[in-house]
XYZ file of C-alpha atoms in Angstrom:
86
model
C -8.529 21.119 4.595
C -6.994 19.496 1.492
C -7.026 16.372 -0.601
C -3.612 14.735 -0.384
C -2.519 11.948 -2.726
C 0.289 9.768 -1.389
C 1.976 6.991 -3.394
C 3.983 4.238 -1.760
C 5.822 1.331 -3.334
C 9.073 -0.576 -3.406
C 10.975 -0.600 -0.126
C 8.427 1.686 1.565
C 5.992 -1.262 1.515
C 8.625 -4.006 1.523
C 8.017 -5.273 5.076
C 5.396 -5.241 7.798
C 7.403 -2.628 9.702
C 7.591 -0.330 6.675
C 3.850 -0.736 5.994
C 3.166 0.229 9.623
C 5.253 3.366 9.080
C 3.267 4.184 5.936
C 0.002 3.682 7.828
C 1.233 6.073 10.530
C 2.147 8.664 7.900
C -1.299 8.412 6.343
C -2.993 8.619 9.757
C -0.892 11.686 10.634
C -2.203 13.671 7.667
C -5.746 12.354 8.005
C -5.868 13.341 11.687
C -5.252 16.921 10.597
C -8.519 16.935 8.677
C -7.193 16.130 5.218
C -8.848 13.745 2.780
C -6.216 11.161 1.870
C -5.889 9.095 -1.303
C -3.281 6.348 -1.001
C -1.812 4.628 -4.038
C 0.104 1.448 -3.264
C 2.242 -0.138 -5.945
C 4.264 -3.340 -5.865
C 6.316 -4.321 -2.847
C 10.095 -4.295 -3.015
C 11.378 -6.621 -5.738
C 7.967 -7.624 -7.110
C 8.156 -5.670 -10.357
C 11.597 -7.098 -11.096
C 10.393 -10.606 -10.262
C 7.417 -10.305 -12.589
C 9.379 -8.869 -15.493
C 11.961 -11.666 -15.211
C 9.432 -14.466 -14.741
C 8.886 -17.189 -17.283
C 5.645 -16.631 -19.199
C 3.486 -18.987 -17.151
C 0.292 -17.008 -17.524
C 0.010 -16.729 -13.750
C 0.827 -13.223 -12.606
C -0.242 -11.412 -9.503
C -1.888 -8.075 -9.973
C 0.061 -5.079 -8.603
C -0.424 -4.536 -4.888
C -1.893 -7.991 -4.334
C 0.581 -8.800 -1.583
C 0.564 -5.420 0.146
C -3.202 -4.746 0.093
C -4.082 -7.260 2.842
C -1.390 -5.768 5.094
C -2.816 -2.290 4.566
C -6.274 -3.629 5.410
C -4.957 -4.912 8.734
C -3.314 -1.573 9.540
C -6.446 0.379 8.582
C -8.696 -1.893 10.624
C -6.469 -1.522 13.676
C -6.560 2.243 13.246
C -10.356 2.228 12.789
C -10.071 3.659 9.275
C -12.143 2.836 6.201
C -10.581 1.770 2.922
C -11.988 1.706 -0.584
C -10.105 -0.484 -3.051
C -9.996 0.657 -6.627
C -7.414 -1.847 -7.818
C -8.141 -3.806 -10.893
């Protein structure tokens, strides 16, 4: 069918319930035979927190908190995931 790129961030990945909804959206389009590329950015409030943080030298990379939750959802759905975060 098609290659579909979907980007999620902020409140759409701000809780376990919202991440489940995102996983269902991705599964919906994948089940229709599409190749899906999912881009996940920072969870709700993370970008603001990082930009207001004191310069401690210890920053999390974007998506660090949401990636493990997506892994759980993908594993439960029997889907493969390739991480290209860096």
